[in-house]
Structure formats: C-alpha cells, structure tokens
Coordinates of C-alpha atoms in Angstrom, one line a residue:
L21 CA -57.5 134.2 242.1
L22 CA -60.8 132.2 244.1
K23 CA -63.4 132.3 241.5
L24 CA -61.3 130.7 239.0
V25 CA -60.1 127.7 241.7
C26 CA -63.9 127.4 242.0
F27 CA -64.3 127.4 238.4
V28 CA -62.0 124.6 237.3
I29 CA -63.4 122.6 240.3
S30 CA -66.8 123.1 239.3
V31 CA -65.7 121.5 235.5
L32 CA -63.9 119.3 237.2
M33 CA -66.2 117.6 239.6
F34 CA -69.2 118.1 236.7
C35 CA -66.7 116.2 233.6
E36 CA -65.5 113.8 235.7
F37 CA -68.5 113.3 238.6
F38 CA -71.7 114.1 237.5
I39 CA -72.0 113.6 234.7
Y40 CA -72.3 109.7 234.6
Y41 CA -75.4 110.3 237.4
V42 CA -76.8 113.4 234.7
V43 CA -76.1 110.6 231.6
I44 CA -77.1 107.3 233.2
F45 CA -80.4 109.1 235.2
Q46 CA -81.9 108.7 232.0
C47 CA -82.4 105.5 231.5
R48 CA -85.0 103.3 232.1
W49 CA -85.6 99.3 233.0
P50 CA -87.5 98.5 230.3
E51 CA -91.2 97.0 230.4
V52 CA -92.1 93.4 230.0
K53 CA -94.8 92.6 227.8
G54 CA -96.1 89.6 229.3
G55 CA -97.8 88.9 232.3
A56 CA -99.8 91.3 231.9
H57 CA -102.2 89.7 233.5
V58 CA -101.0 89.8 237.0
G59 CA -100.9 92.6 239.3
K60 CA -98.5 95.4 239.1
K61 CA -96.6 94.6 243.0
E62 CA -96.6 90.5 241.6
T63 CA -95.2 92.0 238.2
S64 CA -92.9 94.1 239.8
T65 CA -91.6 91.4 241.8
S66 CA -91.4 88.5 239.8
V67 CA -89.2 90.5 237.0
L68 CA -85.7 90.2 237.4
K69 CA -83.5 93.2 236.4
A70 CA -80.0 91.6 235.0
M71 CA -77.7 94.6 234.2
I72 CA -75.2 92.6 231.2
L73 CA -71.7 95.0 229.9
A74 CA -68.7 92.9 227.7
D75 CA -65.0 93.6 227.2
T76 CA -63.6 95.9 230.3
H77 CA -59.9 95.5 229.0
L78 CA -58.6 96.5 232.4
L79 CA -54.9 96.7 231.1
G80 CA -52.4 94.5 232.7
E81 CA -48.2 96.1 232.9
I82 CA -47.1 94.9 230.1
K83 CA -49.2 97.1 227.4
G84 CA -51.1 99.4 229.9
H85 CA -49.1 103.0 230.4
W86 CA -50.5 104.4 234.4
L87 CA -52.3 106.8 233.4
D88 CA -53.9 105.2 230.1
K89 CA -55.0 102.8 233.2
L90 CA -55.8 105.2 235.5
R91 CA -58.0 107.2 232.7
R92 CA -59.8 104.4 231.4
E93 CA -60.1 102.9 235.0
W94 CA -61.7 105.9 237.2
Q95 CA -64.4 106.3 233.8
M96 CA -65.9 102.6 234.6
E97 CA -65.8 102.9 237.9
R98 CA -68.0 105.8 238.1
S99 CA -69.8 104.3 235.6
F100 CA -70.7 100.9 236.9
Q101 CA -71.2 102.7 240.6
T102 CA -73.7 105.0 239.2
A103 CA -75.3 102.6 237.5
L104 CA -75.3 100.2 240.6
W105 CA -76.6 103.4 242.7
L106 CA -79.5 104.6 240.6
L107 CA -80.2 101.3 238.8
Q108 CA -79.8 98.9 241.1
P109 CA -79.9 96.2 239.2
D110 CA -80.9 92.0 240.6
I111 CA -77.8 90.9 238.7
V112 CA -74.8 91.6 236.6
F113 CA -73.4 89.7 233.6
I114 CA -69.6 90.8 232.5
L115 CA -69.3 89.0 228.9
G116 CA -65.3 88.0 228.8
D117 CA -62.6 89.6 228.6
V118 CA -62.5 91.6 231.4
F119 CA -58.9 91.5 231.7
D120 CA -56.6 92.5 228.7
E121 CA -53.5 91.1 229.2
G122 CA -54.8 87.6 231.6
K123 CA -53.3 85.2 228.6
W124 CA -49.5 86.0 229.6
S125 CA -49.7 87.5 233.1
L126 CA -47.6 85.9 235.8
P127 CA -49.0 85.1 239.4
Q128 CA -47.7 88.5 240.9
A129 CA -49.8 91.1 237.6
W130 CA -52.7 88.6 237.3
A131 CA -53.6 89.3 241.3
D132 CA -52.9 93.0 241.0
D133 CA -55.3 92.7 237.8
V134 CA -57.7 91.2 240.5
R135 CA -57.5 93.2 243.3
R136 CA -58.0 96.6 240.8
F137 CA -60.9 95.0 239.5
R138 CA -62.6 94.1 243.1
K139 CA -62.1 97.9 243.6
I140 CA -63.8 99.1 240.6
F141 CA -66.3 96.2 240.1
K142 CA -67.4 96.4 243.8
Y143 CA -71.0 95.6 244.5
P144 CA -73.0 95.3 247.2
V145 CA -75.1 92.4 248.8
S146 CA -78.6 92.8 247.6
T147 CA -77.0 92.4 243.5
E148 CA -74.9 89.6 242.5
L149 CA -71.6 89.1 239.8
V150 CA -71.8 87.3 237.2
V151 CA -68.0 86.8 235.4
I152 CA -67.7 84.8 232.3
V153 CA -64.4 83.6 230.9
G154 CA -63.0 85.1 227.6
N155 CA -60.0 85.1 225.1
H156 CA -58.3 87.9 226.9
D157 CA -58.7 86.4 230.2
I158 CA -56.9 82.3 229.4
G159 CA -55.7 82.9 225.6
F160 CA -56.9 82.0 222.6
H161 CA -57.2 78.2 222.2
Y162 CA -54.0 77.8 221.4
E163 CA -52.5 79.5 224.0
M164 CA -55.1 78.4 226.6
T165 CA -54.4 76.3 229.6
T166 CA -55.9 74.2 232.8
Y167 CA -53.5 76.5 234.8
K168 CA -55.2 79.4 233.3
V169 CA -58.8 78.7 233.3
N170 CA -58.5 77.3 236.9
R171 CA -56.8 80.8 238.1
F172 CA -59.9 82.4 236.5
E173 CA -62.9 79.7 237.5
K174 CA -60.9 80.0 241.5
V175 CA -61.6 84.1 241.3
F176 CA -64.8 84.5 239.9
N177 CA -66.4 81.3 240.2
F178 CA -66.6 80.8 236.8
T179 CA -67.5 76.8 235.7
S180 CA -68.2 76.3 231.7
G181 CA -71.8 74.7 231.6
K182 CA -73.7 76.5 234.7
L183 CA -76.3 76.9 235.6
I184 CA -77.9 80.5 237.1
T185 CA -81.3 80.1 237.6
R186 CA -82.9 83.2 239.3
K187 CA -86.7 84.3 239.0
G188 CA -87.6 81.4 237.4
V189 CA -84.6 82.5 234.9
N190 CA -82.4 79.9 233.7
F191 CA -79.2 81.3 232.3
V192 CA -76.3 78.9 231.0
I193 CA -72.9 80.0 231.5
V194 CA -70.7 79.2 228.1
N195 CA -66.8 78.9 227.4
S196 CA -66.5 79.8 224.4
V197 CA -62.8 79.5 224.1
A198 CA -63.1 75.6 224.9
M199 CA -65.8 75.2 221.6
E200 CA -63.1 74.6 219.2
G201 CA -64.1 70.9 219.2
D202 CA -60.8 69.6 218.1
G203 CA -60.8 67.6 221.7
C204 CA -58.2 69.1 224.1
A205 CA -58.8 68.2 228.0
V206 CA -60.6 71.4 228.9
C207 CA -63.0 71.5 225.5
R208 CA -64.2 67.8 226.6
T209 CA -64.8 68.9 230.3
S210 CA -66.7 71.7 229.3
E211 CA -68.4 70.1 226.8
A212 CA -69.1 67.1 228.5
K213 CA -71.2 69.3 231.6
L214 CA -73.4 71.7 228.7
V215 CA -73.7 68.1 227.2
A216 CA -75.2 67.2 230.8
L217 CA -77.0 70.4 231.4
S218 CA -78.7 70.0 228.3
H219 CA -80.3 67.0 228.9
K220 CA -81.3 68.6 232.3
L221 CA -82.8 71.0 231.0
N222 CA -84.8 69.3 228.1
C223 CA -85.9 66.9 230.5
S224 CA -87.2 69.2 232.7
Q225 CA -89.4 70.9 230.0
Q226 CA -91.2 68.4 229.3
K227 CA -94.6 68.0 230.3
P228 CA -95.3 66.0 233.3
N229 CA -97.1 63.6 231.8
H230 CA -94.7 62.3 229.7
S231 CA -93.2 59.6 229.9
N232 CA -90.1 59.1 229.5
K233 CA -87.1 57.0 231.3
R234 CA -84.4 58.8 230.1
C235 CA -85.9 61.4 232.0
S236 CA -86.9 59.5 235.2
D237 CA -84.4 60.1 237.6
V238 CA -83.1 63.9 236.6
E239 CA -83.6 66.5 238.7
K240 CA -86.0 69.0 238.0
L241 CA -84.8 72.5 237.0
P242 CA -87.8 75.4 236.8
A243 CA -89.2 74.8 233.2
S244 CA -87.7 77.9 231.5
E245 CA -86.0 78.4 228.2
P246 CA -82.3 79.1 229.1
I247 CA -80.4 82.2 228.0
L248 CA -77.4 81.9 226.9
L249 CA -74.0 83.7 228.0
Q250 CA -70.5 83.2 226.4
H251 CA -68.0 85.2 225.1
Y252 CA -67.4 84.5 221.5
P253 CA -70.7 85.8 219.3
L254 CA -72.2 82.4 217.2
Y255 CA -71.3 82.4 213.5
R256 CA -72.3 84.8 211.6
K257 CA -70.5 85.8 208.3
S258 CA -69.8 89.4 209.3
D259 CA -71.4 92.5 210.9
A260 CA -72.6 93.9 207.6
E261 CA -76.1 93.7 208.8
C262 CA -75.6 95.3 212.1
S263 CA -77.2 99.0 212.7
G264 CA -76.8 101.7 215.5
E265 CA -75.0 104.3 215.9
D266 CA -72.1 101.5 218.3
S267 CA -72.2 99.5 215.5
A268 CA -68.9 98.6 213.6
P269 CA -67.6 101.3 211.2
P270 CA -68.8 101.1 207.9
E271 CA -65.4 100.5 206.8
E272 CA -65.0 97.4 209.1
K273 CA -68.4 95.9 208.4
N274 CA -67.9 94.3 205.1
I275 CA -65.1 91.9 206.6
P276 CA -65.2 88.3 207.0
F277 CA -64.9 86.8 210.2
K278 CA -62.7 84.5 210.8
E279 CA -64.6 80.8 212.8
K280 CA -62.8 80.8 216.0
Y281 CA -61.1 83.3 216.5
D282 CA -64.0 86.9 215.7
V283 CA -67.1 84.2 216.2
L284 CA -67.4 80.5 217.1
S285 CA -67.7 78.2 214.2
Q286 CA -70.7 77.0 212.0
E287 CA -70.4 73.6 213.9
A288 CA -69.9 75.2 217.8
S289 CA -72.4 77.3 217.1
Q290 CA -75.1 74.6 216.2
K291 CA -74.6 72.5 218.8
L292 CA -75.5 75.3 221.3
I293 CA -78.3 75.8 219.7
W294 CA -79.2 72.1 219.8
W295 CA -78.2 71.6 222.5
F296 CA -80.2 74.1 224.2
H297 CA -82.7 75.9 222.5
P298 CA -82.0 79.4 223.8
R299 CA -84.4 82.3 223.6
L300 CA -81.9 84.2 223.6
V301 CA -77.9 84.6 223.0
L302 CA -75.4 87.8 224.7
S303 CA -72.3 87.9 223.7
G304 CA -68.9 90.2 223.6
H305 CA -65.6 89.8 221.7
T306 CA -66.7 92.0 218.6
H307 CA -66.7 95.7 220.7
S308 CA -69.3 96.8 218.4
A309 CA -73.1 96.1 219.1
C310 CA -74.9 93.7 216.7
E311 CA -78.4 92.1 216.2
V312 CA -78.9 89.0 214.8
L313 CA -81.5 86.5 214.0
H314 CA -80.3 82.6 213.9
A315 CA -82.3 80.2 212.7
G316 CA -85.3 78.8 214.5
N317 CA -85.5 82.7 215.6
I318 CA -83.5 83.1 218.2
P319 CA -82.1 86.7 218.5
E320 CA -78.9 87.0 219.9
I321 CA -77.6 90.1 221.2
S322 CA -74.0 91.1 220.7
V323 CA -73.0 93.8 223.4
P324 CA -70.1 96.4 222.9
S325 CA -67.2 97.6 225.0
F326 CA -67.5 99.5 228.5
S327 CA -64.2 100.6 228.3
W328 CA -63.8 103.8 226.3
R329 CA -60.1 102.5 225.5
N330 CA -62.1 100.3 222.7
R331 CA -64.9 103.0 221.6
N332 CA -66.0 106.7 221.9
N333 CA -69.6 105.6 223.3
P334 CA -69.4 102.3 225.3
S335 CA -72.9 101.6 226.8
F336 CA -74.3 98.1 228.6
I337 CA -77.6 96.6 228.7
M338 CA -80.9 96.7 230.7
G339 CA -82.9 93.4 230.7
S340 CA -86.2 92.8 232.3
V341 CA -86.5 88.9 232.2
T342 CA -89.7 86.7 233.5
P343 CA -89.8 82.7 233.1
T344 CA -91.2 83.9 230.1
D345 CA -90.4 86.8 228.1
F346 CA -87.6 89.4 228.0
S347 CA -87.7 92.9 227.3
L348 CA -83.8 95.1 226.7
Q349 CA -82.8 98.8 227.1
K350 CA -79.3 100.2 225.8
C351 CA -78.0 102.4 228.2
F352 CA -75.8 104.8 227.0
L353 CA -72.7 106.3 229.0
P354 CA -71.3 109.5 228.2
Y355 CA -69.4 109.5 224.8
E356 CA -65.6 110.7 225.5
S357 CA -65.8 113.3 222.3
R358 CA -68.3 115.7 224.9
V359 CA -65.9 115.2 227.6
F360 CA -63.4 116.1 225.4
T361 CA -65.6 119.2 224.1
I362 CA -66.5 120.5 227.7
Y363 CA -63.1 121.0 228.6
C364 CA -61.8 122.7 225.8
A365 CA -64.9 125.1 225.6
A366 CA -64.1 125.7 229.3
G367 CA -60.2 125.8 228.8
A368 CA -60.8 128.6 226.0
L369 CA -63.6 130.5 228.4
L370 CA -60.7 130.5 231.6
V371 CA -58.0 132.1 229.0
I372 CA -60.8 134.2 228.4
L373 CA -61.5 135.6 232.1
I374 CA -57.5 135.8 232.5
L375 CA -57.4 138.0 229.2
A376 CA -60.0 140.1 230.8
H377 CA -59.0 140.4 234.5
F378 CA -56.0 142.1 232.4
Q379 CA -57.4 144.3 230.7
L380 CA -56.0 142.4 227.7
L381 CA -59.1 142.3 225.5
T382 CA -59.2 145.7 224.1
P383 CA -59.7 146.4 221.2
P384 CA -56.2 147.0 218.8
F385 CA -57.2 150.6 217.9
Y386 CA -57.4 151.7 221.9
F387 CA -54.9 149.2 222.8
A388 CA -52.6 151.9 220.4
Q389 CA -54.4 155.1 221.3
R390 CA -52.7 154.3 225.0
L391 CA -49.3 153.3 224.1
I392 CA -49.6 156.6 222.5
S393 CA -50.6 158.5 225.4
K394 CA -47.9 156.8 227.3
H395 CA -45.3 157.1 224.9
K396 CA -46.4 161.8 225.1
A397 CA -46.6 161.3 228.7

C-alpha cells in the first residue's frame, strides 16, 4: 500500500508541478544580432528581456464551472510562476482578454476575478507586469462603456496611447477595442492620445539639426522606432497564410475575418501604421499563432492563447529587445494531451501492479488447473 501511495504521489507531482520545469527549462532567450560591436557584459545589460502572452480568459461565475476554473487556473499559475523563476524577464506583457466575463461581470464578480488574477500572476519586484485591454475585459465596441474602461484602467493602470520606455525601447499601448472610428466618447479620447503620442515620437526621431517649429516645444523621447502592443490584430483577410504547429486548424484558416470583430478595420490599421511606423506589432485575440508582413515590411506576430481551455499547446513569446533590433523566440508549455497520456499510462500500470499483487495475472491454464486442484481437495 505504501508503494502504491508513493507511486500515485510521484505521478501527481510530476504532472502537476515538475513537468512545467522540465518543459520551460528548455527555453532560451534569443540573441539579438545587432550590437555585436558592444562588449558582452554591456550587451547583456542593455538588452530588454520581454515575455509576451495573451488571452488568459480567467473564467467567471456565469459560464465557468468550478472544476474547469480550478484546473485551468492551476495550469496557468504553475506555468507563469515557473517561467518567471527560470527565465527572469524584465517585463511581462499580457495582450488582452485577461478575463472571460469582464464584459458583463458585476462589481462583486469583477473583484473576485481580479483577486484570482493577482494570485495566479503575482510577480517579483524585479519584474514589471503590463496588462492591455481586450474585448472580453470591457466588451466589444457596442458593449464597451466608460464605466468598464475606467474599472479596468483603475486595476491595471492601463491607458490607451500610453508610452512605456524601458532601456531605450519604446512600447506603445493601444486600446484596439476603441479603434472603431465612429467618434464614440471612448474612441475620441483614445485616438486623441494616440495622435499626440505619435507627434512626440515622430519629433524625437528627427535629426537634431532638423528645423521644425512644430517640434520645438515637444518633449524628446528615445529615438527608437516603437513596438505596438494591442489585442486585436491589424487587418488581414484570414489566417490562410499562417503556418506552424500552433497556427489555426486547417478547417478554420480560410474563413474570412470580419473587420472590427476578428481584426481591426483596414482604416484603423492604416492609421496605426501611419501614426507610428512601428518596427513590430504584437497582438492576440485569435488564440492561434500567425506571422504577417504588412506594408512597409512591418512584421506582426499574433500570440496564441495562454490557456489550455483554448488550445492543446499554449505558448508565450520571449523577446530580446534593444533600441535598434529585436529577436523573438517561442516557448511552448506542456501539451495537455501528453499530460493526459501520462495519467492514462500510470493508471494502467497501477491496475497491473494491483492485479499482480493479488496474483490475479496468472495465465488462464494455470488458473483453471488451480481451480480443479482445489475442487478435488
């Protein structure tokens, strides 16, 4: 009995704890090609290590079953905490849809969701966490209200059109749900902040001897092309050109995307590209991976969902970023199907061990012979 208990505990500990260390330990920060002329010591300190994930979808009280919540949140907590401990990123970005029911949750349910989020995604003082808003956090455009936006901003210190600069790298935070273009109150405020930030960045990238009266009184920012962070992807027709093991399933790839629902509209996408001329765009929302090259050779990476509820093989992006260059690497989490296979194999082995212990695995001939001898006796 003691041996069986030890066997069961060992399997549980491996599948629910150690497997995350085994898998994430294999991930490595990518090397940045640029800056080779700088010494190794100086290069390592000047490179910003950014971890990017998306679509955690913490279940709410309406559609979330308690067992589903327990399982998914444990998986995400172990993955996130293990990644922080092993990889020690400087900054972590979550690209929206943090909650599944933020768009309709009442104050008490919202407070409970926030409490669970802070427990799962707690982080040390050496790491910074930046959370971007998604449609499940405040609702699609027709559900979005000032109250929901302010509620999210209060908890996560989120502001659309906010610039985050770390180690000379500029990140622009966008509320992509507010890029509807219909002049709603939230949309007007959000776009005005983006336009003002665009002006600052463009003035900062001009040469010092460039005479421009419009830039004379503008606060100078680091002259680095920004990285755009948002929930909705920029406009693309579908996922037909996406490839990789974590891209959309073949039956979904050719389904056309709906503007302002699956992706931003063409107009909003062109505005963002024209305003910021980003060197990289990072987005979520589709729950699948995709790499797109937009006009002007601007790459966009769609980050797949971090929750096993949305896919069998969640992952996150590891980015090594400098003011002039970046390099990205994907880190896969344990496949849920493999964990399930381990449990099934362990269960079958457990049954065999129990049957062997009670001598019930004897071949049928000897079993019948033993019954006959007992009957004769």
